[in-house]
XYZ file of C-alpha atoms in Angstrom:
570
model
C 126.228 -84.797 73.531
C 123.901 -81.482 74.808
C 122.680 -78.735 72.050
C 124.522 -75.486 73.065
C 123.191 -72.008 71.606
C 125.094 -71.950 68.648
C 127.655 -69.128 69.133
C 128.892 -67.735 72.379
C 128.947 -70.968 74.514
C 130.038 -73.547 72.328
C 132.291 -71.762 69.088
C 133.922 -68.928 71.421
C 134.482 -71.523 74.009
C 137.547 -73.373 71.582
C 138.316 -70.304 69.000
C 141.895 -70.715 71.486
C 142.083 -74.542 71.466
C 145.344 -73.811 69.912
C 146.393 -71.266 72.250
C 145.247 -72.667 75.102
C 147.193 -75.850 73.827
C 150.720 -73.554 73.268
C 150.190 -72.351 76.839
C 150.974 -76.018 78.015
C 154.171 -75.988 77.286
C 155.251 -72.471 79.573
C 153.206 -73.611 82.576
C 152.413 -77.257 82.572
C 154.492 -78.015 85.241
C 152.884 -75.869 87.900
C 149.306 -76.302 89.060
C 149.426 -72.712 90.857
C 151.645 -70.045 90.871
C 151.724 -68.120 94.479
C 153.583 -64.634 92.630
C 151.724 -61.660 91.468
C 154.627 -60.548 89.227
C 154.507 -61.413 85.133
C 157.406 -63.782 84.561
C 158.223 -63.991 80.442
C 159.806 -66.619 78.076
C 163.499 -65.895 77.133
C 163.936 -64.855 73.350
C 164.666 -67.521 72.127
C 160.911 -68.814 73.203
C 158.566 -68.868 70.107
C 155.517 -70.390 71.439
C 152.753 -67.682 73.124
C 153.443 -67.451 76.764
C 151.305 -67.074 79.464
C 151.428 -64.707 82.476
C 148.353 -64.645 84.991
C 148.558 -62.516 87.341
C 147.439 -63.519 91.150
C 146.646 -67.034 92.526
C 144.440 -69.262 91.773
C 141.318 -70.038 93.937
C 141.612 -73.366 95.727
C 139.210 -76.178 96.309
C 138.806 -76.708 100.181
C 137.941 -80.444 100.152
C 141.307 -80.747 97.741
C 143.533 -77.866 98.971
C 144.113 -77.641 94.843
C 143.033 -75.082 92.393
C 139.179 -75.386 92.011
C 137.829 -76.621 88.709
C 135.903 -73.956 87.137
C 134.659 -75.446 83.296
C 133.877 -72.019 81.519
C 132.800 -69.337 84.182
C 130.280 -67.289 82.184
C 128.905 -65.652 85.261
C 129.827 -64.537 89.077
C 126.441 -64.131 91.488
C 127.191 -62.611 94.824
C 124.721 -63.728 97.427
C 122.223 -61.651 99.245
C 122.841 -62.189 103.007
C 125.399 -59.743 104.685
C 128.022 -62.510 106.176
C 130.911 -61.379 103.798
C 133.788 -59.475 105.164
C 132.403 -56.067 103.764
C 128.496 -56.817 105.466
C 127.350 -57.862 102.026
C 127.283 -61.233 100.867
C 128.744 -64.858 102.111
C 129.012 -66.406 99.087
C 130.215 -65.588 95.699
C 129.246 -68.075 92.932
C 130.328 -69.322 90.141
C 128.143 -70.203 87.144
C 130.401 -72.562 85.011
C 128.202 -72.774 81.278
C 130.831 -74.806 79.518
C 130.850 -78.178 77.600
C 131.064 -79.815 81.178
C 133.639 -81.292 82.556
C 133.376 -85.553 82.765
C 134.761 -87.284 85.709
C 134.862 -90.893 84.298
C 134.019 -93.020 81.166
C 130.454 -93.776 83.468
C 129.401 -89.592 83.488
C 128.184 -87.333 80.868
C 129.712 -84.012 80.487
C 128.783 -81.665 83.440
C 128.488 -78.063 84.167
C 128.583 -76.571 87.549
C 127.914 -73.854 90.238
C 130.907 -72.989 92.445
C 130.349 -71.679 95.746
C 133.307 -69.669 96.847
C 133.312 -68.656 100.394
C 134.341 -64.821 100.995
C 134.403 -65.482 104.606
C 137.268 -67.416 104.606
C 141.353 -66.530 105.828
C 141.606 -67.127 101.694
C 138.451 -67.670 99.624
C 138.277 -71.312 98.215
C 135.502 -73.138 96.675
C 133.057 -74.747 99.559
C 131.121 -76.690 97.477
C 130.137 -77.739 94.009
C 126.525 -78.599 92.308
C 126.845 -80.835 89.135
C 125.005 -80.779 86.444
C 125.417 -83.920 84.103
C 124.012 -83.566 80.681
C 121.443 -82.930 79.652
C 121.512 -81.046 82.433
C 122.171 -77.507 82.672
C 123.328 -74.752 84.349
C 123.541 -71.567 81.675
C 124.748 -68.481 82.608
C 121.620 -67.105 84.219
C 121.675 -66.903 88.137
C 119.336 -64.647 90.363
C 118.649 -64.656 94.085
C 115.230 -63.430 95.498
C 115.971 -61.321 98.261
C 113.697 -61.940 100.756
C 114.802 -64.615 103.512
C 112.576 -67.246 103.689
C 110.984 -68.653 107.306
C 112.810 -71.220 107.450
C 116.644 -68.769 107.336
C 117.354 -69.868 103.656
C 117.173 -67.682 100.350
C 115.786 -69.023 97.295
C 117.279 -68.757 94.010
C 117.252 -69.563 90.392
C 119.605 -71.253 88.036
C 118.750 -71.098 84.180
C 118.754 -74.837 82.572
C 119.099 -74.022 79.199
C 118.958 -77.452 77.391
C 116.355 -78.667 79.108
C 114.150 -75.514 79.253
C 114.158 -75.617 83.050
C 114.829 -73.023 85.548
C 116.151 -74.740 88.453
C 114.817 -73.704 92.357
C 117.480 -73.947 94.640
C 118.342 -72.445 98.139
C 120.856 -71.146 100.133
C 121.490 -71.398 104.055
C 124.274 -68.757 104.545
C 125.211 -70.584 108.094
C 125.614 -74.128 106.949
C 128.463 -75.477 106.158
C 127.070 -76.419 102.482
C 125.247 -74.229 101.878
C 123.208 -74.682 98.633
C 120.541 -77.451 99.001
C 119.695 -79.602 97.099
C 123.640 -80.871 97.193
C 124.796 -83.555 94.905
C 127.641 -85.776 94.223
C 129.843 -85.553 90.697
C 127.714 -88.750 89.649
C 124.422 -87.938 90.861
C 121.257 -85.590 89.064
C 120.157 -82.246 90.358
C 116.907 -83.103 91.844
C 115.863 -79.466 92.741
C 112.210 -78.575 91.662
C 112.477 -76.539 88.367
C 109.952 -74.558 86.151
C 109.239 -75.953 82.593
C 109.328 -73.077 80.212
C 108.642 -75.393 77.260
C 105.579 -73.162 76.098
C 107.779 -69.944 75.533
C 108.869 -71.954 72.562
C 107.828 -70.528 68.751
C 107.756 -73.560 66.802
C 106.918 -77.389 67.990
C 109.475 -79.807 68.536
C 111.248 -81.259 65.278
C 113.665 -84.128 65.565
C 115.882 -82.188 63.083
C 116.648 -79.475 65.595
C 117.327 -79.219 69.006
C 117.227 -83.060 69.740
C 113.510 -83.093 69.577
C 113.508 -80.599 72.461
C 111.365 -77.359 71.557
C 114.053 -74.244 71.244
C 113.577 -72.328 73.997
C 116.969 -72.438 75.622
C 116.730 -69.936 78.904
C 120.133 -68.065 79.613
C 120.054 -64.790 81.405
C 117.773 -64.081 84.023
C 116.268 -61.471 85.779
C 113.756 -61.151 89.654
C 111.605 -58.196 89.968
C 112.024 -56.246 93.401
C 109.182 -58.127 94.878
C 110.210 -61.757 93.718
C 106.917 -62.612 92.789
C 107.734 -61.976 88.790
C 111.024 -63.637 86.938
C 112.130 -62.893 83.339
C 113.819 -65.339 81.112
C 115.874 -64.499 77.902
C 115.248 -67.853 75.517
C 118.312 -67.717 73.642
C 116.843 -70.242 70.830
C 113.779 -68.960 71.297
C 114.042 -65.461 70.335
C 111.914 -64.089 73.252
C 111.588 -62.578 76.509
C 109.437 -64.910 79.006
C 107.585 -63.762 81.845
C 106.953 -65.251 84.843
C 104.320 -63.874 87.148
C 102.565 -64.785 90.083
C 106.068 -66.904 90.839
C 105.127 -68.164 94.752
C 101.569 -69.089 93.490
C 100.064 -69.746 90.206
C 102.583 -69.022 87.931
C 100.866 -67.539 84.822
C 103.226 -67.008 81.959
C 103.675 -64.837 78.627
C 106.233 -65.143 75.650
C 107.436 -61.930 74.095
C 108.396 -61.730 70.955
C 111.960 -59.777 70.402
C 112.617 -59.940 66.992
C 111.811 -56.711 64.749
C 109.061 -56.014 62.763
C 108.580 -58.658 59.822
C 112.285 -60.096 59.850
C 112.576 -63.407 60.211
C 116.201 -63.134 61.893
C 117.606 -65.350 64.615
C 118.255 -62.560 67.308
C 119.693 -65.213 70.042
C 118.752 -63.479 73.189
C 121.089 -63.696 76.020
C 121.239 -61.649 78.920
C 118.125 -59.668 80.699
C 117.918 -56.545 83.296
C 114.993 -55.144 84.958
C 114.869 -51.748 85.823
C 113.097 -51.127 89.245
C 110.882 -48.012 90.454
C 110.790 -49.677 94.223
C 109.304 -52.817 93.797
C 107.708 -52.126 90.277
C 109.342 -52.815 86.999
C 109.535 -50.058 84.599
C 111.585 -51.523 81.658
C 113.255 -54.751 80.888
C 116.221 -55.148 78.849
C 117.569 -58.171 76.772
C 120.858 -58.260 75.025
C 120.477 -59.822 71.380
C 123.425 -61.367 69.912
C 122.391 -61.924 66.200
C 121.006 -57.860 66.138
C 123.258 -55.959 67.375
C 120.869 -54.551 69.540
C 119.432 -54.079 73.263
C 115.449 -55.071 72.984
C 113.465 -52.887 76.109
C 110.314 -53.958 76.994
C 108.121 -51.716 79.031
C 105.685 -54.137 80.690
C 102.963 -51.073 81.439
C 102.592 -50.654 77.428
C 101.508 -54.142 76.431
C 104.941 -55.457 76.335
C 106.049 -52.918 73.651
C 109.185 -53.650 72.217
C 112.277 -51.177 71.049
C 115.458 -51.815 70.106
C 118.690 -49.730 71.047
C 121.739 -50.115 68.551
C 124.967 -51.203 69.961
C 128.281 -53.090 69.096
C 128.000 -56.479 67.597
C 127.218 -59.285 69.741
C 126.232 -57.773 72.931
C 126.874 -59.853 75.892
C 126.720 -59.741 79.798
C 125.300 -56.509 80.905
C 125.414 -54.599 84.194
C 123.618 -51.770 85.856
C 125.173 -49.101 87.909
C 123.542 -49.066 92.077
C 121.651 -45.985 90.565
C 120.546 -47.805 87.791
C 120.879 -44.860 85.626
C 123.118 -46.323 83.340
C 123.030 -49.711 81.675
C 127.099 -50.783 80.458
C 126.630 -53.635 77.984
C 129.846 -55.628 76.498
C 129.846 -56.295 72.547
C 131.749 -58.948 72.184
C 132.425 -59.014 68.229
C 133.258 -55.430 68.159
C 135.869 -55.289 71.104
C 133.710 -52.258 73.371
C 131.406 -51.171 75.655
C 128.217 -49.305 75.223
C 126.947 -47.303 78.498
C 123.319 -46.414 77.804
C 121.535 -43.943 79.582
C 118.293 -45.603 81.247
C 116.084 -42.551 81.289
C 116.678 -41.892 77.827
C 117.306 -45.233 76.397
C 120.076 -43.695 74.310
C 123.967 -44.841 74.229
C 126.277 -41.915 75.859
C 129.743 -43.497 75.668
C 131.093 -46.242 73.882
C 134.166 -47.830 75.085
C 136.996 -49.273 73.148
C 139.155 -52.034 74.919
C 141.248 -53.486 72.427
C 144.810 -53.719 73.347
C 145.623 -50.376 70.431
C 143.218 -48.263 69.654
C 143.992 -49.314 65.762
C 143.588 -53.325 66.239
C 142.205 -55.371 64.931
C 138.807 -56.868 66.086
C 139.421 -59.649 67.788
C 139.609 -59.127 71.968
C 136.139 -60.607 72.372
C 135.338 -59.184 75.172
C 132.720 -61.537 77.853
C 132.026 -60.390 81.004
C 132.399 -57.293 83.276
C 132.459 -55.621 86.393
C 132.082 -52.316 88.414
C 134.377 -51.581 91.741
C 132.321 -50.930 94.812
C 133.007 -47.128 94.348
C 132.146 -47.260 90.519
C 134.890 -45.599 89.561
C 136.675 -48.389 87.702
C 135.039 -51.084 85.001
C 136.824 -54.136 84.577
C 136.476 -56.232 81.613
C 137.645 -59.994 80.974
C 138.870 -60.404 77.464
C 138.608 -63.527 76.748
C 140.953 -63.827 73.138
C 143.462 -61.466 74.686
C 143.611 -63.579 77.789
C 143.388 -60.281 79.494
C 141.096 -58.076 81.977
C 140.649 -54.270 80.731
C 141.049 -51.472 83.532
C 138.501 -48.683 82.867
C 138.722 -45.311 84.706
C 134.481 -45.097 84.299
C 132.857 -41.749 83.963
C 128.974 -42.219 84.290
C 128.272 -38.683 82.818
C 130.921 -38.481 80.638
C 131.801 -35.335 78.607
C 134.325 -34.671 75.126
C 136.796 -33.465 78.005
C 136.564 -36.218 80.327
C 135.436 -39.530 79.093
C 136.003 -42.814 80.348
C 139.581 -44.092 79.977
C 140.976 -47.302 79.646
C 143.655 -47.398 81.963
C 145.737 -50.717 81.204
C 145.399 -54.452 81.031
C 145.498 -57.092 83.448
C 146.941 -60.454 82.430
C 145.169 -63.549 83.150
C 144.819 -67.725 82.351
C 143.357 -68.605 78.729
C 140.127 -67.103 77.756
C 139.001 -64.653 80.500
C 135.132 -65.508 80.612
C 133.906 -62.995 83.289
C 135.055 -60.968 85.905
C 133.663 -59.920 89.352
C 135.021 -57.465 92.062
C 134.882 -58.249 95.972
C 136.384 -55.012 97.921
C 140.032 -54.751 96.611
C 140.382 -57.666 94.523
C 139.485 -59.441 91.431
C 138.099 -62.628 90.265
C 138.631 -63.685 87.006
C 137.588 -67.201 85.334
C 139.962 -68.570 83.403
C 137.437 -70.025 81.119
C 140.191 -72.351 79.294
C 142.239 -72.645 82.834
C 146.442 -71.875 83.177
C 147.211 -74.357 81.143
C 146.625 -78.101 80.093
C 148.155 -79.754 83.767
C 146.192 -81.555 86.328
C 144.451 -79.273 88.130
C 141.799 -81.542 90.441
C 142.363 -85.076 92.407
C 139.052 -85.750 91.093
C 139.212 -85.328 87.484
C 142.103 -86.105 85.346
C 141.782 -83.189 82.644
C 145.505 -82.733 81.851
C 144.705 -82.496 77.648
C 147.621 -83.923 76.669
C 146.124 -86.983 74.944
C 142.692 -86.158 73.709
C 140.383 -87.895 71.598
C 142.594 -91.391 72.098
C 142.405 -94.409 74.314
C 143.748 -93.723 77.973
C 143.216 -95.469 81.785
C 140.342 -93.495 82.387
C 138.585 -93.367 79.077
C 139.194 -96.707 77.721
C 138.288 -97.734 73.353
C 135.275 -99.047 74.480
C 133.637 -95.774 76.075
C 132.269 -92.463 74.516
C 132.219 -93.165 70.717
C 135.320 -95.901 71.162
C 138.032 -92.496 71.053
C 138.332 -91.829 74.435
C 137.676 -88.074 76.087
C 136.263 -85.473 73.781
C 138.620 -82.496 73.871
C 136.889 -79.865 75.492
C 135.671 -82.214 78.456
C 139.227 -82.298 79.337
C 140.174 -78.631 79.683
C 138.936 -77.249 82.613
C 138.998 -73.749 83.688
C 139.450 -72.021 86.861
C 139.036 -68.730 88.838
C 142.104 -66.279 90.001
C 142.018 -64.086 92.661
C 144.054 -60.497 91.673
C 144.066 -57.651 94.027
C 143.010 -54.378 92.193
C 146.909 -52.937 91.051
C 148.344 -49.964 91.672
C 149.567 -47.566 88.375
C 152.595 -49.166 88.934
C 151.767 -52.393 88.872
C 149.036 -52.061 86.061
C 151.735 -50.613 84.245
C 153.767 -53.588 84.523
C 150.525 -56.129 84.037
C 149.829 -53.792 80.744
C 153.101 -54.802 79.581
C 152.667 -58.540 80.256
C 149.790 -58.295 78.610
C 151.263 -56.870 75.084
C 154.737 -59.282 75.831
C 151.987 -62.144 75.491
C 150.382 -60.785 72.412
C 153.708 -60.514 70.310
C 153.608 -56.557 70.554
C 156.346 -56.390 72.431
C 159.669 -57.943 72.056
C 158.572 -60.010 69.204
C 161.128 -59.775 66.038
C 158.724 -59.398 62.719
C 159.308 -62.595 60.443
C 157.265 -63.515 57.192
C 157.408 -66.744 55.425
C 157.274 -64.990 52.269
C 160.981 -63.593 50.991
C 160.074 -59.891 50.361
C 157.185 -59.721 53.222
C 154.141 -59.791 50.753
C 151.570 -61.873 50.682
C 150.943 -63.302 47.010
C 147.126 -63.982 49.371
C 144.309 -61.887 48.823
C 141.470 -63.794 50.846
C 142.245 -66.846 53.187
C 139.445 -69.375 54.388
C 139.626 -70.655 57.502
C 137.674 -74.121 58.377
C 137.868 -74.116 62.288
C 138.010 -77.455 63.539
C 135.783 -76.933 66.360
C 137.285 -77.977 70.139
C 140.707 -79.488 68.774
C 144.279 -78.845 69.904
C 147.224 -77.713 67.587
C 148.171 -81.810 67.964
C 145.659 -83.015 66.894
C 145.266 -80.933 63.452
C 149.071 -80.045 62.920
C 150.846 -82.633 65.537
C 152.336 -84.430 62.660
C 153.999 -81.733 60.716
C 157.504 -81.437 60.701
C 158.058 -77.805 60.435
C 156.404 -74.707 59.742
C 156.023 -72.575 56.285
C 159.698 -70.511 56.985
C 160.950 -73.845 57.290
C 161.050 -73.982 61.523
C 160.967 -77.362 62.944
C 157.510 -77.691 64.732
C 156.847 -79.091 68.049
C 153.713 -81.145 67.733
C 152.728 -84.591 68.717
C 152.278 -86.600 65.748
C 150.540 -89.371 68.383
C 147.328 -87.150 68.638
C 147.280 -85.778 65.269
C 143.974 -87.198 64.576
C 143.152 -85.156 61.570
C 147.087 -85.826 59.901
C 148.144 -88.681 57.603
C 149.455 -90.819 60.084
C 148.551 -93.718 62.626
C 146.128 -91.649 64.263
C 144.045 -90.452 61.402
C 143.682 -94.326 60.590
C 139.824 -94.973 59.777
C 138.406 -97.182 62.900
C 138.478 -100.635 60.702
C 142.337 -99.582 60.375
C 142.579 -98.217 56.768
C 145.015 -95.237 56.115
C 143.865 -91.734 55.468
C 144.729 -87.994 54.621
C 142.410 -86.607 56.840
C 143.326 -82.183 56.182
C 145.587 -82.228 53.329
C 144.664 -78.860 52.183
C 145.362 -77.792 55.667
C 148.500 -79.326 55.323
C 150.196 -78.545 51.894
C 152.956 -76.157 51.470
């Protein structure tokens, strides 16, 4: 099994195992839905619903919904084939655990290719990337059209400290090269960043692989210099001379004398026509935006944001930098001239809620006057009416909430409409002829993954639920209105009777710990309990429930065991 940075990409990708698992049972009879209007769960329903709004993107070789594991990223191409004169292509950067085809393939991340060219935009082809093979987040084109009519680009490999070197043909039917089947290697050249690493290799960390880790990436203007965020690295890496000689340099991010994992993950250069004047570098573990100003030695400072900053975007002027903290539910818009944060942005579902939307990715509108935001634990996309000079009298306003499939990873616009990865997919159905990813029996023996494969328990949960990518046309008020209202139906906010298990409402608990058992379904933890605390007969699969008391949690030479029972008492 791959290394994964340690927070965004592999604990926020099952925090909703259980949701994601409850979703099943609304909507896993339907592999698409064709209706733009929210459809809710009677009252007497008591599982979370969900409500996506739109359609899903198709696969064109399948003519079914695309299989999208984890979307952490959407990368329009530079040519100007696409139905507004920009680009062709919009792709897909899918940074999950991988998806696994067979018992014979390792997990497998992927780049999407969605063609916007097309009657109805559908996936046109797929690059696999079977572990330890990697395609992380990062994706940047260099915009200069090569002799020979193709573009190059570059694809962060994270794992393996590579950043791939691929190209795109905008008039071939394929159109990345080099192409590759589900059970076949990338074989695209690559750059080894291997020396932006710290410390040495250790076979205690990292798999013997030195912690570097490249996720976001950036191109200066002229393509001849890239810039790498090394998320287990702590470190900017530079790139220069990128046609010829390639002469690199490892900046350190981390502030004066702390010792501090800052996890690095996304990176933006600012351009002064084809120089760059300042780099920035979201940092996860500070709370922080590190800028680097490459004409003053690589100084580093550090501008204070949310917690957990994210995915980051400019505006076309560049003037103003909009960063998404994911731990503290907002938006910071930072002013690039004066490197100081002029609006923050709150896009929780009430302005008193709790923390918990986690927002991931976002996205301007062509005419900048709207921000969209995919919150990925609110299965939700914000709608922001964006002010880039705001004022006390008119700042930006969040407008309303648009539903979507579990755990909204990122979010790009394309003229009037919306694409939105559904990082956890609409549910736990079949969604693929190729892959059989339906959920329902993880972790245990089936046709495809027989005893005797991967660790002699069949498919490991989160190779077998896949995401996928919806296509929403940009609502009116009237229909945001309604989406809005979805949105809170789904969260229990509305139309949800208050119950306790307690008699008189209290709590008698002060402080409860929760031990998250990382990528499992409510099956397998609870799927043998017969009701819930008020005494409400439960619904789980006792089959599955590999961490019960039962058959399931049997030790593999057959002996019983109790596997959670402090999970379980009542």
């Amino acid at each position: 099994m791959r290394s994964r940075p340690v927070r965004r990409l592999t604990i926020l990708f099952v925090a909703l195992a259980t949701a994601a698992s409850i979703t099943a049972y609304f909507i896993q009879t339907r592999s698409t839905w064709a209706g733009t209007d929210p459809v809710w769960p009677t009252s007497s329903d008591s599982f979370r619903p969900s409500t996506p709004a739109g359609k899903l993107i198709l696969d064109s070789s399948t003519g079914l919904p695309a299989v999208a594991p984890m979307t952490m990223n959407f990368v329009r191409t530079p040519d100007t084939g696409g139905p507004d004169g920009k680009g062709r292509f919009l792709i897909a950067v899918n940074s999950g655990y991988g998806i696994v085809t067979s018992s014979k393939t390792k997990p497998q991340q992927t780049l999407s290719v969605i063609d916007l060219a097309a009657a109805e935009p559908s996936v046109v082809q797929t690059i696999y990337f079977p572990a330890p093979q990697s395609a992380n987040f990062g994706l940047v084109f260099d915009p200069v059209l090569q002799p020979d009519g193709r573009y190059r680009f570059y694809v962060a490999g994270g794992y393996e400290n590579k950043i791939w070197i691929m190209g795109l043909d905008p008039r071939a039917a394929k159109p990345v090269t080099p192409a590759n089947k589900s059970d076949e290697r990338v074989s695209a050249p690559f750059i080894d960043v291997t020396a932006f690493a710290e410390n040495a290799p250790s076979p205690n960390y990292n798999d013997n692989i030195a912690a570097v880790y490249p996720t976001g990436i950036a191109l200066a203007p002229d393509g001849e210099t890239l810039y790498s965020a090394n998320n287990l690295g702590d470190s900017l890496g530079v790139i220069s001379d990128l046609r010829d000689t390639r002469k690199i340099e490892r900046v350190g991010l981390r502030r004066s004398g702390s010792k501090q994992f800052i996890y690095p993950y996304d990176v933006k250069a600012l351009s002064f026509g084809k120089r760059v004047t300042k780099v920035y570098v979201s940092l996860w573990g500070d709370g922080s935006i590190a800028v680097i100003k490459p004409g003053l030695k690589n100084r580093v400072t550090h501008i204070a944001v949310g917690r957990h900053p994210t995915a980051m975007i400019f505006n076309k002027a560049q003037s103003r930098l909009i960063v998404v903290n994911s731990d503290s539910d907002s938006v910071s818009v930072i002013d690039t001239r004066s490197d100081r944060v002029v609006e923050t942005i709150n896009v929780r579902l009430a302005e008193k809620a709790q923390n918990g939307a986690s927002p991931e990715g976002l996205a301007l509108s062509g005419d900048e006057e709207r921000l969209f935001v995919a919150n990925a634990h609110i299965n939700a996309v914000a709608v922001v009416e964006f002010e880039s000079t705001p004022t006390p009298r008119k700042p930006s306003k969040l407008l309303g909430f648009v539903p979507t499939g579990s755990y909204a990873s990122a979010v790009a616009v394309v003229g009037n409409r919306i694409f939105v990865a559904n990082g956890k997919g609409t549910g736990m159905d079949n969604s693929s002829q190729t892959i059989n990813d339906s959920g329902r029996y993880p972790n245990m023996p089936n046709e495809q993954f027989p005893a005797q494969s991967y660790n002699k328990r069949g498919m490991y949960s989160a190779a077998i639920v896949s995401g996928n990518i919806s296509l929403v046309t940009i609502p009116d008020e009237r229909r945001l209105f309604a989406y809005s209202q979805a949105v809170m139906r789904n969260e229990g906010l509305l139309g949800r009777e208050k119950r306790s298990i307690f008699p008189d409402g209290r709590s008698p608990f002060k402080h409860v710990i929760y031990v998250m058992r990382e990528n499992r379904t409510y099956d397998q933890v609870f799927g043998d309990l017969m009701s819930s605390g008020d005494g409400t007969r439960a619904d789980g699969d006792p089959s599955v429930a590999i961490f019960g008391a039962g058959e399931s949690a049997r030790s593999p030479s057959g002996e019983a065991q109790n596997i959670t029972p402090n999970a379980r008492s009542s």
